[in-house]
Coordinates of C-alpha atoms in Angstrom, one line a residue:
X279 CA -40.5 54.3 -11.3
X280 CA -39.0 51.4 -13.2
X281 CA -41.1 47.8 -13.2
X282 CA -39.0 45.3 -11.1
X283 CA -39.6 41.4 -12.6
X284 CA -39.3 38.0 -11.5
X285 CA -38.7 34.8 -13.3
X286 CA -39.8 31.9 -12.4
X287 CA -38.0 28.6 -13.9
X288 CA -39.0 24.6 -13.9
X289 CA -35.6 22.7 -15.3
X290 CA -37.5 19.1 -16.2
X291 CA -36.2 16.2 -18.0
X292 CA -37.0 17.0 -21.1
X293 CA -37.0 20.7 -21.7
X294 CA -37.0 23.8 -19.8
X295 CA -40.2 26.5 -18.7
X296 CA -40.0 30.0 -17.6
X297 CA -42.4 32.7 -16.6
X298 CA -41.8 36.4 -16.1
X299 CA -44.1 38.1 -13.3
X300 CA -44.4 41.5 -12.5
X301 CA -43.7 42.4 -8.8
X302 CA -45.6 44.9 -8.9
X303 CA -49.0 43.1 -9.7
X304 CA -47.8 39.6 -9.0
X305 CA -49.4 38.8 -12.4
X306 CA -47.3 36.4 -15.5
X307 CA -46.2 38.6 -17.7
X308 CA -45.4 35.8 -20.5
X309 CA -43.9 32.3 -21.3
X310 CA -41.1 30.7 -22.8
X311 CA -40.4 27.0 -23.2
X312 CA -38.0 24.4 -25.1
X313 CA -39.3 21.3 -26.7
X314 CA -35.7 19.8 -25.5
X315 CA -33.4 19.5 -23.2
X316 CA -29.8 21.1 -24.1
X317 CA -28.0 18.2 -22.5
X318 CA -27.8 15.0 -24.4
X319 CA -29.7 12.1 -23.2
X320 CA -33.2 11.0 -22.9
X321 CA -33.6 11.0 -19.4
X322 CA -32.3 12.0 -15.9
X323 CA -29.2 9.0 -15.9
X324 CA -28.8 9.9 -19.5
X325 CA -27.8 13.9 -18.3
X326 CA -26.5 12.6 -15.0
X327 CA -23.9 10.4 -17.0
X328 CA -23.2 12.5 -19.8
X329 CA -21.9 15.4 -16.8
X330 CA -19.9 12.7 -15.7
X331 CA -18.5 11.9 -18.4
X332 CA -17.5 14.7 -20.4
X333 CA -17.7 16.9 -17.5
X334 CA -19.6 19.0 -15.4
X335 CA -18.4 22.3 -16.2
X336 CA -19.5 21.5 -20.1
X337 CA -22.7 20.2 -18.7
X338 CA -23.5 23.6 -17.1
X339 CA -22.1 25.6 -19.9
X340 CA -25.0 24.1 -22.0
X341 CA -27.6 24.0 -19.9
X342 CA -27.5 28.0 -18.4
X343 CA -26.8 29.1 -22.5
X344 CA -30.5 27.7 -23.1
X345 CA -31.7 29.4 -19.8
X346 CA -30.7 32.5 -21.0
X347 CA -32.0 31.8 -24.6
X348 CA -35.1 31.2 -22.7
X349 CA -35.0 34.3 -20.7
X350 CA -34.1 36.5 -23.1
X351 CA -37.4 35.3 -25.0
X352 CA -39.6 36.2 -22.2
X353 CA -39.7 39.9 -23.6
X354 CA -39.2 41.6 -20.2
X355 CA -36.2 44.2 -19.6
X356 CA -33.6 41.4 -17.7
X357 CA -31.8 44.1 -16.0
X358 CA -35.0 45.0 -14.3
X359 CA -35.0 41.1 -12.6
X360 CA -34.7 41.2 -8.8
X361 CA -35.5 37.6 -8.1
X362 CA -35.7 34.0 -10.0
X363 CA -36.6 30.9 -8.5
X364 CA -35.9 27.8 -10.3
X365 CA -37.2 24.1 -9.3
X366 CA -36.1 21.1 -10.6
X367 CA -34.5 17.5 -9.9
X368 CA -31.2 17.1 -7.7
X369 CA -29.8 16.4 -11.1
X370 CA -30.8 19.3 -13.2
X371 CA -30.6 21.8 -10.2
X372 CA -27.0 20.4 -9.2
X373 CA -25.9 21.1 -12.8
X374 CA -27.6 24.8 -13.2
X375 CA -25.2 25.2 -9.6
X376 CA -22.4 23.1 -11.1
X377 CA -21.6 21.7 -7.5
X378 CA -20.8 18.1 -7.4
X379 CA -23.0 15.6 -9.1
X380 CA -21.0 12.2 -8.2
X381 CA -22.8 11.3 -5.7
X382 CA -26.4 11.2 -7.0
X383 CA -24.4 8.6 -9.5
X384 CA -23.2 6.2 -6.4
X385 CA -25.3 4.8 -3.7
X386 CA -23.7 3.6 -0.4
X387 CA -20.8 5.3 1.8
X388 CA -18.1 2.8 0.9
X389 CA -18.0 4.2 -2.5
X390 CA -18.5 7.6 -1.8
X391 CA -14.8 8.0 0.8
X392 CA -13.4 5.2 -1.9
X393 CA -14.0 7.4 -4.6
X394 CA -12.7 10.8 -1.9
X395 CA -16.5 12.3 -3.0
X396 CA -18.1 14.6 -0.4
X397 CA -22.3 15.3 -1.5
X398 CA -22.7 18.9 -1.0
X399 CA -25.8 20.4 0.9
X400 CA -28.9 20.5 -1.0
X401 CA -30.9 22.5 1.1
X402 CA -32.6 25.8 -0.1
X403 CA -30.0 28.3 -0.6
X404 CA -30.2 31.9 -2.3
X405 CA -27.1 33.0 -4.5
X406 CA -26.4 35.3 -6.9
X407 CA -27.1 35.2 -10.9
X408 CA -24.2 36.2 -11.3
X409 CA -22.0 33.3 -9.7
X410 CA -23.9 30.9 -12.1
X411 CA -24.2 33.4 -15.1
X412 CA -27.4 34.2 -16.0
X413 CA -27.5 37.2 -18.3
X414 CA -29.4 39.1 -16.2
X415 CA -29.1 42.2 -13.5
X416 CA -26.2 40.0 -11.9
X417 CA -27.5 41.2 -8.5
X418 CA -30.6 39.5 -8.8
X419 CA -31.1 36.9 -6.0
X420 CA -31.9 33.2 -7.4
X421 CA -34.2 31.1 -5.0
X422 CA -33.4 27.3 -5.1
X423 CA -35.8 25.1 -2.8
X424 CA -34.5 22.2 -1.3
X425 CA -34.2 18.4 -2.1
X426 CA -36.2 15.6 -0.1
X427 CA -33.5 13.2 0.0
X428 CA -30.7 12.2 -2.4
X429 CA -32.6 11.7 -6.3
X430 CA -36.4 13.2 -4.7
X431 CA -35.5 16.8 -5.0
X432 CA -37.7 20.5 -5.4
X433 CA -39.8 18.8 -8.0
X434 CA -41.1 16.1 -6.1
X435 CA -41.2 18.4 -2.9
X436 CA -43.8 20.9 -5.5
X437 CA -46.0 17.8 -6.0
X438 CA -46.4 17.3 -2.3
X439 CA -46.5 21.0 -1.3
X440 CA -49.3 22.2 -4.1
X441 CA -51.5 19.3 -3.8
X442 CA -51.6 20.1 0.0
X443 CA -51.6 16.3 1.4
X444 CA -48.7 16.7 4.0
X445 CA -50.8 17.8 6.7
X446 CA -53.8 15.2 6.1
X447 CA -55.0 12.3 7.3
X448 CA -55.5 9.2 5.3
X449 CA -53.5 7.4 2.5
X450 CA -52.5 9.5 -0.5
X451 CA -50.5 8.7 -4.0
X452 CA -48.9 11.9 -5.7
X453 CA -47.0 11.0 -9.3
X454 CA -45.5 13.7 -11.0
X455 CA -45.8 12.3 -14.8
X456 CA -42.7 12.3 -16.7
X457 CA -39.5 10.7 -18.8
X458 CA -38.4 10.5 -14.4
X459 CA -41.4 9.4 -12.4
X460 CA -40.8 10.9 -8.8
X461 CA -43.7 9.1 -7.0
X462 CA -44.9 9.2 -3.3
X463 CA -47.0 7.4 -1.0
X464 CA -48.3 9.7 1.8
X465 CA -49.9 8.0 5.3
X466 CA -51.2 10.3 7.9
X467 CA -47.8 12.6 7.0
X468 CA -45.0 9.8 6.7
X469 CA -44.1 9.4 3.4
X470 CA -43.0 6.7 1.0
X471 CA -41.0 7.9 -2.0
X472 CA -39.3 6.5 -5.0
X473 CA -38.0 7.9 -8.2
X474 CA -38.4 5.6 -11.3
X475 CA -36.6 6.4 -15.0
X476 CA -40.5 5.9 -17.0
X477 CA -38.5 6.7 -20.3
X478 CA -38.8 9.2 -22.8
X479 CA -42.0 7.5 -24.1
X480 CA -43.8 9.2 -21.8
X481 CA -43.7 12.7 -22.8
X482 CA -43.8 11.5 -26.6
X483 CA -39.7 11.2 -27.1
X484 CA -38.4 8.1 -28.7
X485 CA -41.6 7.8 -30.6
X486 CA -41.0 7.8 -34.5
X487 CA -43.7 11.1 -34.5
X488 CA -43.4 11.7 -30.9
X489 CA -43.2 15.1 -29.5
X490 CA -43.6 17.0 -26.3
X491 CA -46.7 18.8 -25.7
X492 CA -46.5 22.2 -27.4
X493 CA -49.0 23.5 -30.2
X494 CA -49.9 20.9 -33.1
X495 CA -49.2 18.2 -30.7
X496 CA -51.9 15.2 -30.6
X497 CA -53.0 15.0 -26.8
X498 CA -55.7 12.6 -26.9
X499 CA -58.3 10.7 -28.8
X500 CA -61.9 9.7 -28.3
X501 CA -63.5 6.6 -29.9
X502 CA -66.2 7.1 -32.2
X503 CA -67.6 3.9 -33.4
X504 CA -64.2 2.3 -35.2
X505 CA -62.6 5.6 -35.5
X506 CA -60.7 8.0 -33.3
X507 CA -61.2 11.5 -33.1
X508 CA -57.8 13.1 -32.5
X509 CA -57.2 16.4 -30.0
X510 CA -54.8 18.6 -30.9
X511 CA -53.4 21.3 -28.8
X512 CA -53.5 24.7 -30.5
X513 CA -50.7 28.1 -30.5
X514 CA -52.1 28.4 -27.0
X515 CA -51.8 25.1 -25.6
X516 CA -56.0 24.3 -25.8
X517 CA -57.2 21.2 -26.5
X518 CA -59.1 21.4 -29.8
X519 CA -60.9 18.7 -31.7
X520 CA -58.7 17.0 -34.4
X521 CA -59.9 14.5 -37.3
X522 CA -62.0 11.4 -37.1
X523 CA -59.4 8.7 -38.8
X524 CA -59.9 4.6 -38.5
X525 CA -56.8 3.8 -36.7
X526 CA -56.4 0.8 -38.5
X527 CA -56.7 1.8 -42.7
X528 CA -55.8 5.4 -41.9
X529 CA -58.9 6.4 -43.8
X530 CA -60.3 10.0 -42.7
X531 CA -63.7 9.5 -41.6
X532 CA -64.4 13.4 -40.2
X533 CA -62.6 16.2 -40.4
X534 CA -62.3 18.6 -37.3
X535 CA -60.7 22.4 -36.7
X536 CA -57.3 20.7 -36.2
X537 CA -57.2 19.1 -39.4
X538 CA -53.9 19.4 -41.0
X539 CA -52.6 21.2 -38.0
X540 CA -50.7 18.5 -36.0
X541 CA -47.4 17.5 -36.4
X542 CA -46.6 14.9 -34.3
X543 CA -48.3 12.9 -31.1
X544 CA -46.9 13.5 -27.3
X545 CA -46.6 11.4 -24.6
X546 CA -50.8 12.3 -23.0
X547 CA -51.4 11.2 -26.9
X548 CA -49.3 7.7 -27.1
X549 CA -51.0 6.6 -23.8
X550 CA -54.6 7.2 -24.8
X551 CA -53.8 5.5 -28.1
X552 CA -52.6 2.1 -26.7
X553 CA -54.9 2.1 -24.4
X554 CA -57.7 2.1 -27.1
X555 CA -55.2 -0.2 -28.8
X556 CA -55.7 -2.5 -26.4
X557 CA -59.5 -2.4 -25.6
X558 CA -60.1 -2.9 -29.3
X559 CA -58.1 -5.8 -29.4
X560 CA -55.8 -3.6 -32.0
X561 CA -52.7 -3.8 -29.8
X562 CA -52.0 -7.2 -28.3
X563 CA -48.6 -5.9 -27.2
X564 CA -46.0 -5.9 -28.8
X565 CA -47.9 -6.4 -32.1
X566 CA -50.0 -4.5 -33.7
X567 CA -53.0 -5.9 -35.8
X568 CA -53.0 -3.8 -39.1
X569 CA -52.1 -4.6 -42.5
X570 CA -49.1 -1.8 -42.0
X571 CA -48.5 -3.1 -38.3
X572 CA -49.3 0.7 -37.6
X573 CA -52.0 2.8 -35.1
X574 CA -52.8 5.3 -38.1
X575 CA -53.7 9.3 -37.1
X576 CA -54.3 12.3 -38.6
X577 CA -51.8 14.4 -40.8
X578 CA -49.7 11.1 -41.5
X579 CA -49.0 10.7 -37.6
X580 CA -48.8 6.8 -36.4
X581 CA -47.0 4.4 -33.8
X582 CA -44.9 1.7 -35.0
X583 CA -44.9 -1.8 -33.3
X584 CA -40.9 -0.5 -31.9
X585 CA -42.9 2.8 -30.2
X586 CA -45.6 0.0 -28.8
X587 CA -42.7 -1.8 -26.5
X588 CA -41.0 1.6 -26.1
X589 CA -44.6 2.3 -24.3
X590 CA -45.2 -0.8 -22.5
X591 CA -41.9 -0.8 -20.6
X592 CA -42.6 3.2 -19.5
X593 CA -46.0 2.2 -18.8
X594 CA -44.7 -0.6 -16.7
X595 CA -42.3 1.6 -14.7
X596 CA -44.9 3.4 -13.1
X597 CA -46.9 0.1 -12.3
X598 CA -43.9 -1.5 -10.6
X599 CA -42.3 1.4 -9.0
X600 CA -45.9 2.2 -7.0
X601 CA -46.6 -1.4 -6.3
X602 CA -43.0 -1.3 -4.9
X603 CA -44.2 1.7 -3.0
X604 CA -47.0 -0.2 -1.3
X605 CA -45.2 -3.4 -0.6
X606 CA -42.7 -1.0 1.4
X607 CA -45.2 0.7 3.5
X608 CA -47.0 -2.5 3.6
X609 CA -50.3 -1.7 2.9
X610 CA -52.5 -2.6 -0.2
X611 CA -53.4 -0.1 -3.3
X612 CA -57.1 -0.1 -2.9
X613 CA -56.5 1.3 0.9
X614 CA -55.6 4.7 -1.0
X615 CA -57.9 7.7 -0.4
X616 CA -57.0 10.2 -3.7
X617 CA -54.3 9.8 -6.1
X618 CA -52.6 13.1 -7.3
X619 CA -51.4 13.5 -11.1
X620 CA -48.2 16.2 -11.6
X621 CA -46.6 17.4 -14.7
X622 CA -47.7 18.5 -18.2
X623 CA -48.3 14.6 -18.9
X624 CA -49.9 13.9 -15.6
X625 CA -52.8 17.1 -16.4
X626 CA -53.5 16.4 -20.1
X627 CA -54.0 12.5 -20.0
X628 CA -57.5 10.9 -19.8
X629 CA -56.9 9.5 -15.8
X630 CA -59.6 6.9 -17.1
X631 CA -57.1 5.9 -19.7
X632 CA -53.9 5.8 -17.2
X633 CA -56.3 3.8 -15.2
X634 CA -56.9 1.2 -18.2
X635 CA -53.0 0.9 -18.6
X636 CA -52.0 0.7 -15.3
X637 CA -49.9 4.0 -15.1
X638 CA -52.0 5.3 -12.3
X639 CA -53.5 2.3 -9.7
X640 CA -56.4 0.8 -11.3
X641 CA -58.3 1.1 -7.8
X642 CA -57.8 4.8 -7.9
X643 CA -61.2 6.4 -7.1
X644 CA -60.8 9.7 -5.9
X645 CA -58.1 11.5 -8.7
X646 CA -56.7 14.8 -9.0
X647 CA -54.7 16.5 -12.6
X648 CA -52.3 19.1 -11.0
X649 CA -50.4 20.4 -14.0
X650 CA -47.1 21.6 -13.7
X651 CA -46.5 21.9 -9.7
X652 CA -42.7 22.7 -10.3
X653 CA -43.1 26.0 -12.4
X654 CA -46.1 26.9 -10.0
X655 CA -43.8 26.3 -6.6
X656 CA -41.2 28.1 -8.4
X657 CA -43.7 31.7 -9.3
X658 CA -44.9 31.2 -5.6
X659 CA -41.4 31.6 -4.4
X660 CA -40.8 34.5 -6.6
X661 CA -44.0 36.4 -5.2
X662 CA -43.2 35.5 -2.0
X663 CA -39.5 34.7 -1.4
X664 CA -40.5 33.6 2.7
X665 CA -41.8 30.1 0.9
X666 CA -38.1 29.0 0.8
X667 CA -37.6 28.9 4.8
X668 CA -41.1 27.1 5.1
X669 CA -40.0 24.8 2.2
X670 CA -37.0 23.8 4.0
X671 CA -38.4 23.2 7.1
X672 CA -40.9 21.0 5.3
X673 CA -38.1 19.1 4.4
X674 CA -36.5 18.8 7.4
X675 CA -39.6 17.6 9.5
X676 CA -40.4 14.8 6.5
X677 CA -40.6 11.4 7.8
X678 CA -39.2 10.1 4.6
X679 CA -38.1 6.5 3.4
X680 CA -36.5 6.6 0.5
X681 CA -36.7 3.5 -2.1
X682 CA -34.2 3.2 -4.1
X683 CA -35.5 1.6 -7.2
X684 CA -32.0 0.2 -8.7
X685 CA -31.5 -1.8 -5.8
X686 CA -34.8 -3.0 -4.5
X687 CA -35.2 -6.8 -5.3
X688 CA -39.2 -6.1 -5.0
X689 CA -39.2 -3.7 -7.6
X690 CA -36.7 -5.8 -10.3
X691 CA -38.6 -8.7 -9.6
X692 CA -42.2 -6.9 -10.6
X693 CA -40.3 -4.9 -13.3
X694 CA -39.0 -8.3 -15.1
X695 CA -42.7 -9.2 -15.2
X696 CA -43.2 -6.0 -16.8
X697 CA -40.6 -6.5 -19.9
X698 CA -42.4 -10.2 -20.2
X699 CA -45.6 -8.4 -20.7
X700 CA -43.9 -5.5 -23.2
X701 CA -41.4 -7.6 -25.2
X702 CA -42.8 -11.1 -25.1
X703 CA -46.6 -10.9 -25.2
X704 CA -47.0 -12.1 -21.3
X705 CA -50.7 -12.1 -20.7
X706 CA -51.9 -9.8 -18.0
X707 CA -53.8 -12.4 -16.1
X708 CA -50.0 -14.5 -16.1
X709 CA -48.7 -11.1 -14.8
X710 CA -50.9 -11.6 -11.9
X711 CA -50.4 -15.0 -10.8
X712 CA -46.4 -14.4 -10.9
X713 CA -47.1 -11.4 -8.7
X714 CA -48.7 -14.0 -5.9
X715 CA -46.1 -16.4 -6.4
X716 CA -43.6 -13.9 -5.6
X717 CA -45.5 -13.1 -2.6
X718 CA -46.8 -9.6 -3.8
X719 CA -50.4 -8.1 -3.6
X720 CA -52.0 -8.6 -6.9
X721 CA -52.9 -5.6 -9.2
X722 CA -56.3 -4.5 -8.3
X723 CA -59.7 -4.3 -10.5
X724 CA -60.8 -1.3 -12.3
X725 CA -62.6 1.0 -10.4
X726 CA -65.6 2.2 -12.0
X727 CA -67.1 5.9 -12.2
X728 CA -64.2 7.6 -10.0
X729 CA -64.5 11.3 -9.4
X730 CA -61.8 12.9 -11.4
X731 CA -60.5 16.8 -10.2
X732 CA -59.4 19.2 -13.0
X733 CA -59.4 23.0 -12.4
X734 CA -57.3 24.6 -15.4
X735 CA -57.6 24.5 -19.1
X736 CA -53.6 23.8 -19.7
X737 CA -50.9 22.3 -17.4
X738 CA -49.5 25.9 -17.0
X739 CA -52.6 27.6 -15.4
X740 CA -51.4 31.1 -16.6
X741 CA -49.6 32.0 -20.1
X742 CA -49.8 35.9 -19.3
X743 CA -50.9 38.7 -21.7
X744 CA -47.6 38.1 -23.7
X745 CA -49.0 34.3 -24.4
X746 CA -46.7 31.3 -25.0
X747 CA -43.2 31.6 -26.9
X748 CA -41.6 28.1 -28.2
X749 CA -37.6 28.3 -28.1
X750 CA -35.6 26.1 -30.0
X751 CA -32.3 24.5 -28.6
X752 CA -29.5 24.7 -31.5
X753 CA -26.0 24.6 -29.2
X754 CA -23.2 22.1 -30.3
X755 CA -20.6 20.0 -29.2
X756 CA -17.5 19.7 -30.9
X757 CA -14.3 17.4 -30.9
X758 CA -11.2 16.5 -32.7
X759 CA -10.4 13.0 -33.3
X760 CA -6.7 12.1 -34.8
X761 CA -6.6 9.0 -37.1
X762 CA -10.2 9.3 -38.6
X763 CA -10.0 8.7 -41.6
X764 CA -13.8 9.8 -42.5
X765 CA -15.6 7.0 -43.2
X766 CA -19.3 8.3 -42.0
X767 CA -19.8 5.4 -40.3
X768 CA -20.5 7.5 -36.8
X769 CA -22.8 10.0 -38.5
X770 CA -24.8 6.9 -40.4
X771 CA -25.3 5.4 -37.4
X772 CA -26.4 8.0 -35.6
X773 CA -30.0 7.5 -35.4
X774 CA -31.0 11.1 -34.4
X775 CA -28.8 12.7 -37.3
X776 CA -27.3 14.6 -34.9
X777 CA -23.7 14.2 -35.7
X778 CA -21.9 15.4 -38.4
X779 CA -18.3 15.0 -39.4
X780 CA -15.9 16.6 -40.9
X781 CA -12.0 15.6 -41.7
X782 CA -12.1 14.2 -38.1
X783 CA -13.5 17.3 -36.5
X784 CA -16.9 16.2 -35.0
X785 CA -19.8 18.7 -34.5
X786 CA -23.1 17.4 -32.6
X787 CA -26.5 18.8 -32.1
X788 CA -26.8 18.4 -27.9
X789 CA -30.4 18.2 -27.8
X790 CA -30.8 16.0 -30.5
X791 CA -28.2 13.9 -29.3
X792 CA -29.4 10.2 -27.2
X793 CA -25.8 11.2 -25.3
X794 CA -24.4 8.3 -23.3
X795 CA -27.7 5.8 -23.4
X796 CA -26.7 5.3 -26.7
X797 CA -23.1 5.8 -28.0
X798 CA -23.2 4.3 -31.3
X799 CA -20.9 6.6 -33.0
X800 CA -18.4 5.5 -30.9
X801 CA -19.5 2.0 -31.0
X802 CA -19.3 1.9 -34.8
X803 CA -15.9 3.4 -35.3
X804 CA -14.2 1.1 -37.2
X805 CA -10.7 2.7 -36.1
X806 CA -12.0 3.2 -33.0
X807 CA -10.8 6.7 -32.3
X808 CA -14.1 8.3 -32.0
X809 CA -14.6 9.0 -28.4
X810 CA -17.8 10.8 -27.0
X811 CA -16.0 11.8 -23.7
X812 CA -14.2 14.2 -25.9
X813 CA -16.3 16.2 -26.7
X814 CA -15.6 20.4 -25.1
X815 CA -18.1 22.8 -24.5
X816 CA -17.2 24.8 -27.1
X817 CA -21.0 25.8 -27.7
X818 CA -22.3 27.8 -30.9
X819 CA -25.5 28.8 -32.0
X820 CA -25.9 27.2 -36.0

């Protein structure tokens, strides 16, 4: 009798993870992940636009050829898969279905019959792999769970179903950590959501030696006297103690079993660095106080002054989009009971560090490190496919109110207060007083001693017997573009040296690319013939 599998799938922001399971056993056979994203872009608007613009079909194309790259490196038998459920954003899941995308862009019905767009239903649906082409046994039924309400989606329905708050009483605030912040208040069962584009900062992208979190990545640091001692995550994903380095010379002052093993510092990493920054009077944002004007780590890793704003203006996402939460629901911050921490970032961060910085409520006393709730609600739908009716009706009976960040004057009011503080040195205490002036409840005091939750060793609570496999993104973009006359101006510019170009014929690396947030290829073009919008899904493996 042959083995029948399942895969499980979490599309996220900035890369893509999959698990096979056995059926049989209901046990993770193995892992696969990307450090990237296929689509170009470092966020959610970034891929939203990007499908927009150049097209959704091209979006999709790219996005299910590094699914499959991913699958086929999970080292099962695929025509033995029976069932995959995938969970993700309305974004990323609307582009693995390649239905319409248009109106997660536009916000109001005026626009929506002005522009003749009609949103299709997102509620949990089962299709065939086939009809989206996954290269697998194209029989094999694919689970997708349904979204909350317009940009909240599977993901930030995981966070509320695995940390089990919907049926409580009390006053609950779940964050899913990443480059998009879904975050929701919970009272007594009605809840409060928003979704707030953090940045790429967050998971470690945009930073000069940023990374996301994947083996040799630094996590976190510990002060010992004037130094830091750096942990690195190993092949497996386990935190393991790095080297001892004064963050302001560089100089090694210990070595550790990590040393010479990181490559680069992720998002869990940048936050526990400026917040020591900061309480050693190091950082005094946006400057940094060393004769380089650098936080110096181990193996040549550092932050720059440019990565410290790049951090402040994530950091202050979070704070402003959940003291936008609590001005909605009209109650105060230090009435929540527990606050709930999702996503890689969320489980490997020191929560007394996200407390210091403000990217968790500063009167959180009662907190809990979830990990990855999207890939787990996505294996418990493969082991038991009956989740899907129970997830929709979940969804159905959800007293919701949606916040739409963009156009709440509460939030770009605390946000600009935010940037003051990031770009222009704003003291925190200046912060404060603005946000009574405006009317607002102030940022509460540091809690002291709060009882902090955390159950697994990694984000992923299971790698399976196969362990973890790291799969790299390499597809390409390519477009023609009459009257250049090869000047290089596009490639020099590009800042991610993703773009190369030959006698007008213009080849980019997707997942390298910044996409539509950035454009300065096009910008530079002297002639101005280079146009990103051209660019065809005529992907390639290089």
């Amino acid at each position: 009798m042959k083995n029948e599998y399942g895969i499980a799938l979490d599309i996220g922001t900035s890369g893509i993870r999959a698990q096979a399971i056995d059926l049989d056993t209901s046990k993770i056979i193995s892992t696969a992940i990307t450090l990237r994203h296929p689509l170009p872009g470092a966020n959610v608007v970034d891929h939203l636009h990007f499908a927009i613009e150049v097209g959704k079909d091209t979006a999709h194309n790219l996005l299910i050829e590094t699914i499959n790259n991913v699958i086929l490196n999970l080292g099962i038998n695929l025509k033995n898969v029976i069932r995959v459920a995938v969970c993700g954003n309305p974004i990323q899941l609307s582009i693995f279905q390649n239905i319409e995308i248009r109106d997660l862009a536009y916000w109001g019905e005026n626009i929506l019959k002005r522009l003749d767009i009609k949103p299709p239903s997102r509620d949990a649906t089962i299709i065939s792999s086939g009809e989206i082409g996954l290269t697998i046994n194209k029989e094999a039924k694919v689970y997708i769970p349904p979204a909350i309400k317009h940009e909240i989606g599977a993901d930030a329905l995981a966070m509320l179903f695995k940390s089990d708050i919907l049926e409580k009483k009390g006053v609950y605030l779940v964050i899913d950590f990443g480059t998009n912040a879904e975050i929701a208040l919970v009272m007594d069962g009605e809840v409060y959501t928003c979704s707030a584009a953090a940045g790429p900062a967050i998971e470690g992208q945009m930073i000069e030696k940023g990374k996301l979190a994947s083996p040799g990545a630094i996590c976190d640091f510990t002060k010992i006297d004037s130094g830091w001692k750096s942990q690195v995550l190993d092949d497996e994903l386990i935190v393991k103690d790095g080297n001892t380095v004064d963050p302001v010379t560089g100089k090694i002052l210990s070595k550790g079993f990590m040393d010479g093993k990181s490559n680069g510092i992720t998002g869990t990493g940048v936050i526990a660095a400026y917040s020591l920054g900061m309480d050693m009077n190091i950082i005094s944002a946006p400057k940094i106080k060393s004769p380089d004007h650098k936080i110096n780590m181990q193996d040549g890793i550092y932050l720059s002054e440019e990565d410290i704003i790049m951090i402040g203006k994530a950091l202050g996402a979070f704070r402003a989009a959940y003291l936008t939460l609590a001005e909605e629901a009209d109650i105060l911050l230090t009435d929540v009971d527990s606050t709930y921490m999702a996503g890689a970032s969320g489980f490997y961060v020191d929560p007394l560090k996200s407390l210091d910085v403000g990217q968790i409520p500063p009167s959180s006393k009662d907190i809990y490190q979830l990990g990855n709730t999207s890939l787990a609600m996505a294996t418990d739908i493969v082991i038991n496919p009956d989740i899907l009716g129970k997830l929709q009706d979940i969804a159905k009976s959800m007293r919701s109110k949606h916040i739409m960040l963009a156009t709440s004057p509460i939030f770009e009011k605390i946000y600009s207060l935010e940037l003051a503080m990031s770009e222009q040195g704003m003291p925190f205490w200046m912060y404060n007083d603005w946000l009574n002036k405006y009317g607002y409840q102030k940022s509460p005091p540091r809690v002291k001693d709060p009882l902090i939750h955390r159950i697994f060793e990694r984000d992923i609570k299971e790698l399976g017997d196969a362990g973890l496999k790291l799969v790299k993104i390499k597809s390409t973009l390519e477009a023609i573009f009459e009257d250049c006359t090869n000047c290089q101006t596009c490639t020099n510019t590009c800042p991610e040296c993703a773009l190369k170009m030959e006698n007008g014929k213009a080849t980019v690396r997707t997942d390298l690319c910044n996409g539509m947030g950035c454009l300065k290829c096009e910008l530079s073009c002297p002639e101005k013939v280079f146009k990103f919008s051209k660019f065809l899904s005529s992907i390639k493996e290089i």
